[in-house]
Coordinates of C-alpha atoms and ligand atoms in Angstrom, one line a residue:
X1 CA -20.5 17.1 13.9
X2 CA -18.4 20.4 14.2
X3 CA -16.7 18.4 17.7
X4 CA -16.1 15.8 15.9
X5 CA -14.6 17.2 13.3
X6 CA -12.6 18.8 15.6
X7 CA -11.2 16.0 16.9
X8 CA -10.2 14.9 13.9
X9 CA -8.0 18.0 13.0
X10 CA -6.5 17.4 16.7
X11 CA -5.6 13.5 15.8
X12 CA -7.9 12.6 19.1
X13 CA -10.7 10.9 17.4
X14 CA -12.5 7.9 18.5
X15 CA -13.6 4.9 16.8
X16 CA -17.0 6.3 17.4
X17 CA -16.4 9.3 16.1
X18 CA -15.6 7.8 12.5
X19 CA -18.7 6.2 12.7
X20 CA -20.4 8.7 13.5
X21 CA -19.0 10.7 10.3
X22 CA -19.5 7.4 7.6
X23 CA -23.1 7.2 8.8
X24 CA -24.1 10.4 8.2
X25 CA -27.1 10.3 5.6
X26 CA -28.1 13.9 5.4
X27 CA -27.6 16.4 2.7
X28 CA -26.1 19.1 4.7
X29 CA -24.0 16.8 7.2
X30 CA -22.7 15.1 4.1
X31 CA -21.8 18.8 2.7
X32 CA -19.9 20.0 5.6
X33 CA -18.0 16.4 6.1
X34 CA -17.2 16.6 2.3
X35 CA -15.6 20.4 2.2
X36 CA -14.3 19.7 5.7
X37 CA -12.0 16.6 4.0
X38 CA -11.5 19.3 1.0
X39 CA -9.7 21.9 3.1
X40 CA -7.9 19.6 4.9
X41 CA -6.8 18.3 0.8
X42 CA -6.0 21.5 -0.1
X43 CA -3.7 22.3 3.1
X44 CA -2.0 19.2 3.2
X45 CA -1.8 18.4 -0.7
X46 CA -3.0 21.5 -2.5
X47 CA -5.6 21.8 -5.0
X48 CA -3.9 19.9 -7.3
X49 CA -4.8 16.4 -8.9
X50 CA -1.4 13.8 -9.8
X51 CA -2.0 11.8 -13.0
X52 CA -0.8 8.1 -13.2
X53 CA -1.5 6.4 -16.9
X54 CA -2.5 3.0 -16.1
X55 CA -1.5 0.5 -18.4
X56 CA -3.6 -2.8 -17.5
X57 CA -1.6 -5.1 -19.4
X58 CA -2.5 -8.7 -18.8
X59 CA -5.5 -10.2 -17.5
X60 CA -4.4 -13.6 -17.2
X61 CA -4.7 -14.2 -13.5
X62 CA -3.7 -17.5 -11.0
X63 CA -6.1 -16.3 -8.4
X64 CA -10.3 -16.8 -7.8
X65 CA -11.0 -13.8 -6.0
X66 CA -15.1 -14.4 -6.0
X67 CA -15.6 -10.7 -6.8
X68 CA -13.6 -10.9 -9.9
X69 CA -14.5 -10.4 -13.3
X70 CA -11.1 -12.1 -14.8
X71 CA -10.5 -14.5 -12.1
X72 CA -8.8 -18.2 -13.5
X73 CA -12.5 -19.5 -13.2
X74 CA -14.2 -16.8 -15.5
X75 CA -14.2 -19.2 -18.7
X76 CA -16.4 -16.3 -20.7
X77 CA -13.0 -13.9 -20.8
X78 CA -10.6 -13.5 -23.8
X79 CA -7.0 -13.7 -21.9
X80 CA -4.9 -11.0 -23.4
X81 CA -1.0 -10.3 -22.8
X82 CA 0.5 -6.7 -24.0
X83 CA 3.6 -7.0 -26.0
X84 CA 6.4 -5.4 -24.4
X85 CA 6.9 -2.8 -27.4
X86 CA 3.4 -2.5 -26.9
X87 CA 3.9 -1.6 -23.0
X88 CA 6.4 0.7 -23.7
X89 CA 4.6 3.1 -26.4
X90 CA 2.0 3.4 -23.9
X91 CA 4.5 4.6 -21.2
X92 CA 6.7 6.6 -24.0
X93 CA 3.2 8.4 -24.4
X94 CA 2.6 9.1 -21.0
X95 CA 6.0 10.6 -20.4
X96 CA 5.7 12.9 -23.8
X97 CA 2.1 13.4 -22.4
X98 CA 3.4 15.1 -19.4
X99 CA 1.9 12.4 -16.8
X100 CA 4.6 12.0 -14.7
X101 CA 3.7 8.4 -13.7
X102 CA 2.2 5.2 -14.5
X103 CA 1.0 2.0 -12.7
X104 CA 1.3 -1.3 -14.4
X105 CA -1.4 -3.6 -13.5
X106 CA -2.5 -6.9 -14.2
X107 CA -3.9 -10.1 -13.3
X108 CA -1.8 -12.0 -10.6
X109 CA 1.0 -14.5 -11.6
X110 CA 4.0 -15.3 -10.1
X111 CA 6.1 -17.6 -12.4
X112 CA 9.7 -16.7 -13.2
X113 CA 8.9 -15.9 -16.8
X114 CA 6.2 -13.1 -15.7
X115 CA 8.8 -11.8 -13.4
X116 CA 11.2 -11.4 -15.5
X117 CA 9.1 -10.0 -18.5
X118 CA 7.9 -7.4 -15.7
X119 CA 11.6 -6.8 -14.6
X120 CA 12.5 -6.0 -18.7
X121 CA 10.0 -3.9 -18.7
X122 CA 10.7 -2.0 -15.8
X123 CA 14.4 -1.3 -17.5
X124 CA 13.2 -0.8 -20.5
X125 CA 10.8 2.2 -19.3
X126 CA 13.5 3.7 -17.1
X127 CA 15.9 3.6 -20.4
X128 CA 13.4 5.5 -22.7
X129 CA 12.3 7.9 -20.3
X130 CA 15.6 8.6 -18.7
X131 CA 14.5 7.0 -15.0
X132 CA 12.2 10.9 -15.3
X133 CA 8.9 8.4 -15.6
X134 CA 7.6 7.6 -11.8
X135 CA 6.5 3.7 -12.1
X136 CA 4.0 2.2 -9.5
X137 CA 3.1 -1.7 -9.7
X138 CA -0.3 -3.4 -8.7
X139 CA 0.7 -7.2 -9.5
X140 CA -0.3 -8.6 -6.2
X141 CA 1.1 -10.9 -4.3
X142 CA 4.5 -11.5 -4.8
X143 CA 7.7 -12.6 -2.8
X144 CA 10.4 -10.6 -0.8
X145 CA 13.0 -11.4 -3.7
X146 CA 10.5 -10.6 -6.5
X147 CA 9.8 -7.5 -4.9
X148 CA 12.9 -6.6 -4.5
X149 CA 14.2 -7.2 -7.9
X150 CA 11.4 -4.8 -9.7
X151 CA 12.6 -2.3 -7.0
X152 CA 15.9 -2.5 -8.2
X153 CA 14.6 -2.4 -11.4
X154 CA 12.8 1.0 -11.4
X155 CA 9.4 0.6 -9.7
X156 CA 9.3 2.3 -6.8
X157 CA 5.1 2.7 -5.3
X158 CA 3.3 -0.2 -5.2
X159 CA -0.8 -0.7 -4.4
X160 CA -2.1 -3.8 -2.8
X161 CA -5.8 -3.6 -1.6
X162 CA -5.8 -5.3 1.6
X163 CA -9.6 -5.3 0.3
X164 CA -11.1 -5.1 3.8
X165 CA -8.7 -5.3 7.1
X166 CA -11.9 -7.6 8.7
X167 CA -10.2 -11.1 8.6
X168 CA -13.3 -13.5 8.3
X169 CA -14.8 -11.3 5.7
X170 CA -11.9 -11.6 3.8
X171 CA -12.3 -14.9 4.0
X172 CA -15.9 -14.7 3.1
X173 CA -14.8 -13.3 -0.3
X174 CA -12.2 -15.6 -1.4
X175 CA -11.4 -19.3 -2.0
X176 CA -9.2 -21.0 1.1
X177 CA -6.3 -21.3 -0.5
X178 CA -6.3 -17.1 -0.5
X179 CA -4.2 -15.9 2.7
X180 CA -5.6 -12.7 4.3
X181 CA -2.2 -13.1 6.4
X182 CA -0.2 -13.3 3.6
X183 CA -2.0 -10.2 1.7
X184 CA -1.3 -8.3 5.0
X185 CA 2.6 -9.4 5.3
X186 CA 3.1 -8.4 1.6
X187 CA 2.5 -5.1 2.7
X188 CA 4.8 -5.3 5.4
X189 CA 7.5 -6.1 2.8
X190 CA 6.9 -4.3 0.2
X191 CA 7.3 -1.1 2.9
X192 CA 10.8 -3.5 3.9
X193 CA 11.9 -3.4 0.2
X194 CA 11.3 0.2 0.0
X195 CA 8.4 0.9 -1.8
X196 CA 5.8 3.7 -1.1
X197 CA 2.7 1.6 0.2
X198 CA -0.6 2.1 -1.2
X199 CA -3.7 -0.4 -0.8
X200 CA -7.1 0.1 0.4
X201 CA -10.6 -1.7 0.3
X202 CA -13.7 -2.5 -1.4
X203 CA -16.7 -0.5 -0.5
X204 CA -20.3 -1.8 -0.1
X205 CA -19.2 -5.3 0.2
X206 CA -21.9 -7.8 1.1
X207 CA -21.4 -8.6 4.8
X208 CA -19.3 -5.6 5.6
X209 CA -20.4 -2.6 7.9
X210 CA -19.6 0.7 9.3
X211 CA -17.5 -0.7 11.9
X212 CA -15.6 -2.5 9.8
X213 CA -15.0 0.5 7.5
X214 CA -13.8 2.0 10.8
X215 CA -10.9 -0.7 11.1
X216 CA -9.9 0.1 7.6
X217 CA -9.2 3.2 8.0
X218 CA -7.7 2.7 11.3
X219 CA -5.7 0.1 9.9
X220 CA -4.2 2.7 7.3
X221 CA -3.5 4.7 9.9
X222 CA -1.9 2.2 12.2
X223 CA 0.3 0.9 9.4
X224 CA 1.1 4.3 8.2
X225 CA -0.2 3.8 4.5
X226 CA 1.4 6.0 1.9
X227 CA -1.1 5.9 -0.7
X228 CA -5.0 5.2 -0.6
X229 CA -6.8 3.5 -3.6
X230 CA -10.4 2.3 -2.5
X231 CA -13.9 2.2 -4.6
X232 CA -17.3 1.1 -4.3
X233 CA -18.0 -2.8 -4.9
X234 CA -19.8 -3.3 -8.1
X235 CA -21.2 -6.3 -9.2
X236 CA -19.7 -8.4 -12.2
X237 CA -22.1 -10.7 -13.6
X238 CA -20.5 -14.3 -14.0
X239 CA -18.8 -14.0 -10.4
X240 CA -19.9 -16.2 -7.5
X241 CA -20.7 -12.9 -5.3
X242 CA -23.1 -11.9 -8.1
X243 CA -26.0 -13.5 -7.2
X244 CA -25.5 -11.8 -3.5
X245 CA -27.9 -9.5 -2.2
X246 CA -26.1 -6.4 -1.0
X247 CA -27.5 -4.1 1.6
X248 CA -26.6 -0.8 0.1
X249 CA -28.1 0.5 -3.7
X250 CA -25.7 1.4 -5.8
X251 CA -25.9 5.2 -5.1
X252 CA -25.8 4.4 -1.0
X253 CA -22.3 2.4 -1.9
X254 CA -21.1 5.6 -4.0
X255 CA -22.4 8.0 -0.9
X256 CA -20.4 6.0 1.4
X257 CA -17.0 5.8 -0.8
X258 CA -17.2 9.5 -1.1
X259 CA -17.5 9.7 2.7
X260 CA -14.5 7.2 3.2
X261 CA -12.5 9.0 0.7
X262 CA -13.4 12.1 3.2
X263 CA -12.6 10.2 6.2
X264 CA -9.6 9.2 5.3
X265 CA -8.1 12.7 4.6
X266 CA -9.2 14.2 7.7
X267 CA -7.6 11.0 9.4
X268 CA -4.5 10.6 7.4
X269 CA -3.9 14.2 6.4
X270 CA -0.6 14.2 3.9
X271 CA -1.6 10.4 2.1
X272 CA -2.5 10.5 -1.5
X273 CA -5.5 8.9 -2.1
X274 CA -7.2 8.3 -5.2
X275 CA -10.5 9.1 -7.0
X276 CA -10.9 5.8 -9.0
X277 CA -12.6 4.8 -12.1
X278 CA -14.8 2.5 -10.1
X279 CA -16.3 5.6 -8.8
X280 CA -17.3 7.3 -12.5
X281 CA -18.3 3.8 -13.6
X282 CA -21.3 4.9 -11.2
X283 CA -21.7 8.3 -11.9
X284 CA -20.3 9.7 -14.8
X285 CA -18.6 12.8 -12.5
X286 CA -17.6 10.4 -10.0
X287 CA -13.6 11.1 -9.8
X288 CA -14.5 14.6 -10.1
X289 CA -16.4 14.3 -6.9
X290 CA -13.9 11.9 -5.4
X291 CA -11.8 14.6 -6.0
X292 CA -13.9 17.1 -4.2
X293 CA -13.8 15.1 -1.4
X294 CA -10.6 14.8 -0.6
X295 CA -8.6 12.6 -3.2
X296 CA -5.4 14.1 -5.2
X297 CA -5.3 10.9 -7.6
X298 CA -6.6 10.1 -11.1
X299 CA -5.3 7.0 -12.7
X300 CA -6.3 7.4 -16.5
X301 CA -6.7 4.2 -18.3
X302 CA -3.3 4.1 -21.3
X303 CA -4.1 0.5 -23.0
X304 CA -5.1 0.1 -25.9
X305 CA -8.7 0.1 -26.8
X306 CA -8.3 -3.5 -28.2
X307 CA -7.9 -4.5 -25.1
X308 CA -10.1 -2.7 -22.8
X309 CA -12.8 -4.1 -23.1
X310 CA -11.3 -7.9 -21.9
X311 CA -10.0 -5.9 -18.3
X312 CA -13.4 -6.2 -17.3
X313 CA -12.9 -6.5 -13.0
X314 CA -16.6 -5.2 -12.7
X315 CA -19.7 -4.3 -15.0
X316 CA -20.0 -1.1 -16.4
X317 CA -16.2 0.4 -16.4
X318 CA -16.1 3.5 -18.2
X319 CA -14.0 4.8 -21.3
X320 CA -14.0 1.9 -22.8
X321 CA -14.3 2.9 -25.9
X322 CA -11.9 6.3 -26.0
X323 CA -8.3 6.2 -26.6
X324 CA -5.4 7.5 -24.9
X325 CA -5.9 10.9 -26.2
X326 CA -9.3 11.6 -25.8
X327 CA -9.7 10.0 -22.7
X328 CA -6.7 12.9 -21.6
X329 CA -8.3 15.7 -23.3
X330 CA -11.7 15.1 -21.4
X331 CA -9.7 14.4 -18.0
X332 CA -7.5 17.5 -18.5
X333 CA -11.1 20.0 -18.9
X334 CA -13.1 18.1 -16.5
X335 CA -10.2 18.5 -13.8
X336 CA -10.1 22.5 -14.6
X337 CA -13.6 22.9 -14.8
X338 CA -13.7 21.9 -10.9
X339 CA -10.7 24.6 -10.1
X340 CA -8.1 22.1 -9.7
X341 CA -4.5 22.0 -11.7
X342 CA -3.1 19.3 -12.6
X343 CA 0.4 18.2 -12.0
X344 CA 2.1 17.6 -14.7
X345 CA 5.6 16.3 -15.2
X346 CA 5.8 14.9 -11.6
X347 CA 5.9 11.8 -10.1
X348 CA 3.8 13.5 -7.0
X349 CA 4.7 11.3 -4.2
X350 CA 2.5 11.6 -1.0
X351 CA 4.1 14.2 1.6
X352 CA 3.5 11.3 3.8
X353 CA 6.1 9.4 2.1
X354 CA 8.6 11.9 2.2
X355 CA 7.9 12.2 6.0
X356 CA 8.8 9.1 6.3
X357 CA 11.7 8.7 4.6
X358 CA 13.1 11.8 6.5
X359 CA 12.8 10.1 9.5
X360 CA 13.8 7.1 8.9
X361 CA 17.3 8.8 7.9
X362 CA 18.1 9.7 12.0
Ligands
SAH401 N1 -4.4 -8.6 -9.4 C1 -4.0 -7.5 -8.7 C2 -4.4 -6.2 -9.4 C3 -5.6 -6.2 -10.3 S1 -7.1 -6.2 -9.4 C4 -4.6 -7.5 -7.3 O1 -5.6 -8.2 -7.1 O2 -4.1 -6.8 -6.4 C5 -7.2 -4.6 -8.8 C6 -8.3 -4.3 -7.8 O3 -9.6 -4.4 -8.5 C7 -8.5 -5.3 -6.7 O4 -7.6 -5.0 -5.7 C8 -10.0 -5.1 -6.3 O5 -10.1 -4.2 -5.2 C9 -10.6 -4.4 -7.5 N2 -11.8 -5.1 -8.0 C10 -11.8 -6.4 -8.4 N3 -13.1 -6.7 -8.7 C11 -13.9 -5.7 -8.3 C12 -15.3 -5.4 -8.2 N4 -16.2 -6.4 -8.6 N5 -15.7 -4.2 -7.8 C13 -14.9 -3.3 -7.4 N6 -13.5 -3.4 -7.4 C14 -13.0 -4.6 -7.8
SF4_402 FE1 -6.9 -11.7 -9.9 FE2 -6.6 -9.3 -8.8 FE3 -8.9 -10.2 -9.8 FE4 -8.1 -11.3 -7.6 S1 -8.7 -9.1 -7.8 S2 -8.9 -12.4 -9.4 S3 -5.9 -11.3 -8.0 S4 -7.0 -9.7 -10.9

């Protein structure tokens, strides 16, 4: 374990090595893997935990992924669209809040009117807040010229999950007409258009394994991934994948997402990566502990409660029920009470990204 370890500091791991390390069942392995990935946090990152206010605000989507709770197909959702006065008190309160950044999520659609309601948006937030509010987009799939006009307008991270780099189990969990190719290239132009790239994968997936975890986080590595977002597969009742056995328990797919999240900070070193609220839908500390293992990201949930509960992509998400504000309060202790700060005020781009960008200059 120590060797291995080892290796990792010294960038000369081997795909075995990784393996080795996600495998690891037993308490005290798990420990030193875990604190291992939390000095290397601290070094690279510092103990310090960057906010982004998520504002879910549609959950209309085009697409069927079969894991999905608001995929087109899911006839027992209530399709919801925020207001864009609506969007923008959420992101006005974020900024006043302190948080730095938000994401603006939703489900996928690509029509012109969608784009440019996003685009408004985008200006609109950048007006209030003075272009001081750091915006990150997770709208999917999109093309070159709709990437490039949010760009222009303001957004400048954006997360795709690539959901697993293993092309036939990709294909395994969506409908034909979904493009694993196409998923991939978006990345490659989202990095074109200038974006800080985040994606990452699904965890506990029936029909994935350790190797292919492996290639994931190979594949971050290879494609030199700004940003990290991945979390544990959990079931949502009226999907197709739901009636799927799965090899791991729940608490075997949260073990291994901590250990990924681990993984990839002792592999990608100066990445963010996130603790996500898949994670404390399982245990109720979960981003606490993501955190403790190596993530610097919380993304706390800004819509409105109304709302919430229709954003459902998997059983059991948390907060549900708490606003803005208490949701914030909570975060903001639970966050101390672990010996972490929290970084307010900042948009808190990866080192990674920065790295880049330097060199890219010469
Ligand atoms: N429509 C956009 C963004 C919203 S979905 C997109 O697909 O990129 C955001 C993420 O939710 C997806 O990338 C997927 O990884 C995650 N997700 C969806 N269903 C899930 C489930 N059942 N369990 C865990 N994560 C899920
Ligand atoms: Fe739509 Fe994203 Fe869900 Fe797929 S994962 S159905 S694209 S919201």
């Amino acid at each position: 374990m120590h060797t291995i370890i080892k290796r990792c500091h010294q960038g000369n791991y081997t795909f075995e090595d990784l393996k080795y390390l996600l495998s690891v069942t037993s308490e005290e392995q798990t420990q030193l893997l875990l604190n291992e990935a939390y000095q290397v946090k601290c070094a690279e990152v510092k103990p310090i935990v960057n906010l982004r206010g998520i504002i879910e605000f549609s959950n209309i989507c085009h697409k069927d992924c079969h894991y999905c709770g608001i995929r087109k197909s899911n006839e027992f959702v209530t399709r919801f669209f925020m207001q864009k006065d609506e969007i923008l008190e959420s992101a006005k309160w974020a900024f006043k809040k302190g948080y730095g950044s938000i994401v603006l999520q939703s489900g996928e659609r690509c029509d012109l009117s969608y784009v440019d309601f996003v685009e408004d948006c985008l200006y609109a937030i950048k007006e209030i807040t003075k272009g001081k509010l750091g915006v990150t987009l997770s709208l999917g799939e999109q093309t070159y010229q709709t990437y490039n006009r949010w760009f222009k307008a303001g957004a400048h991270r954006y997360l795709l999950r690539l959901e697993t780099s293993n092309e036939s189990l990709y294909n395994q969990l969506h409908p034909d007409d979904h493009s694993f190719l196409n998923r991939k290239k978006c990345l490659d132009v989202l990095r074109k258009v200038g974006y800080q790239v985040g994606t990452g994968v699904m965890i506990g997936l029936p029909g994935q394994n350790i190797d292919s975890l492996v290639q994931d986080v190979l594949f971050f590595k290879d494609n030199d991934i700004d940003m990290i977002g991945m979390g544990p597969y959990i079931k949502h009742p009226d999907t197709p994948m739901a009636s799927l056995d799965l090899n791991l328990d729940v608490q075997q797919r949260f073990d291994l997402a901590l250990k990924m999240i681990a993984v990839c900070r002792l592999v990608l070193r100066d990445v963010n990566i996130a603790a996500t609220t898949a994670l404390q839908a399982i245990d109720a500390m979960g981003r606490e502990k993501g955190i403790k293992a190596g993530a610097n990201v919380i993304m706390p949930n800004l819509s409105d409660i109304k709302y919430r509960d229709k954003y459902y992509l998997y059983a059991g998400k948390p907060c549900t029920d708490e606003n803005a504000s208490q949701c914030r309060d909570c975060l903001e202790n639970r966050i101390l009470s672990i010996g972490e700060t929290i970084n307010y005020n900042h948009w808190g781009d990866s080192p990674h990204f920065k790295k880049r960008q330097a060199s890219c200059l010469y």
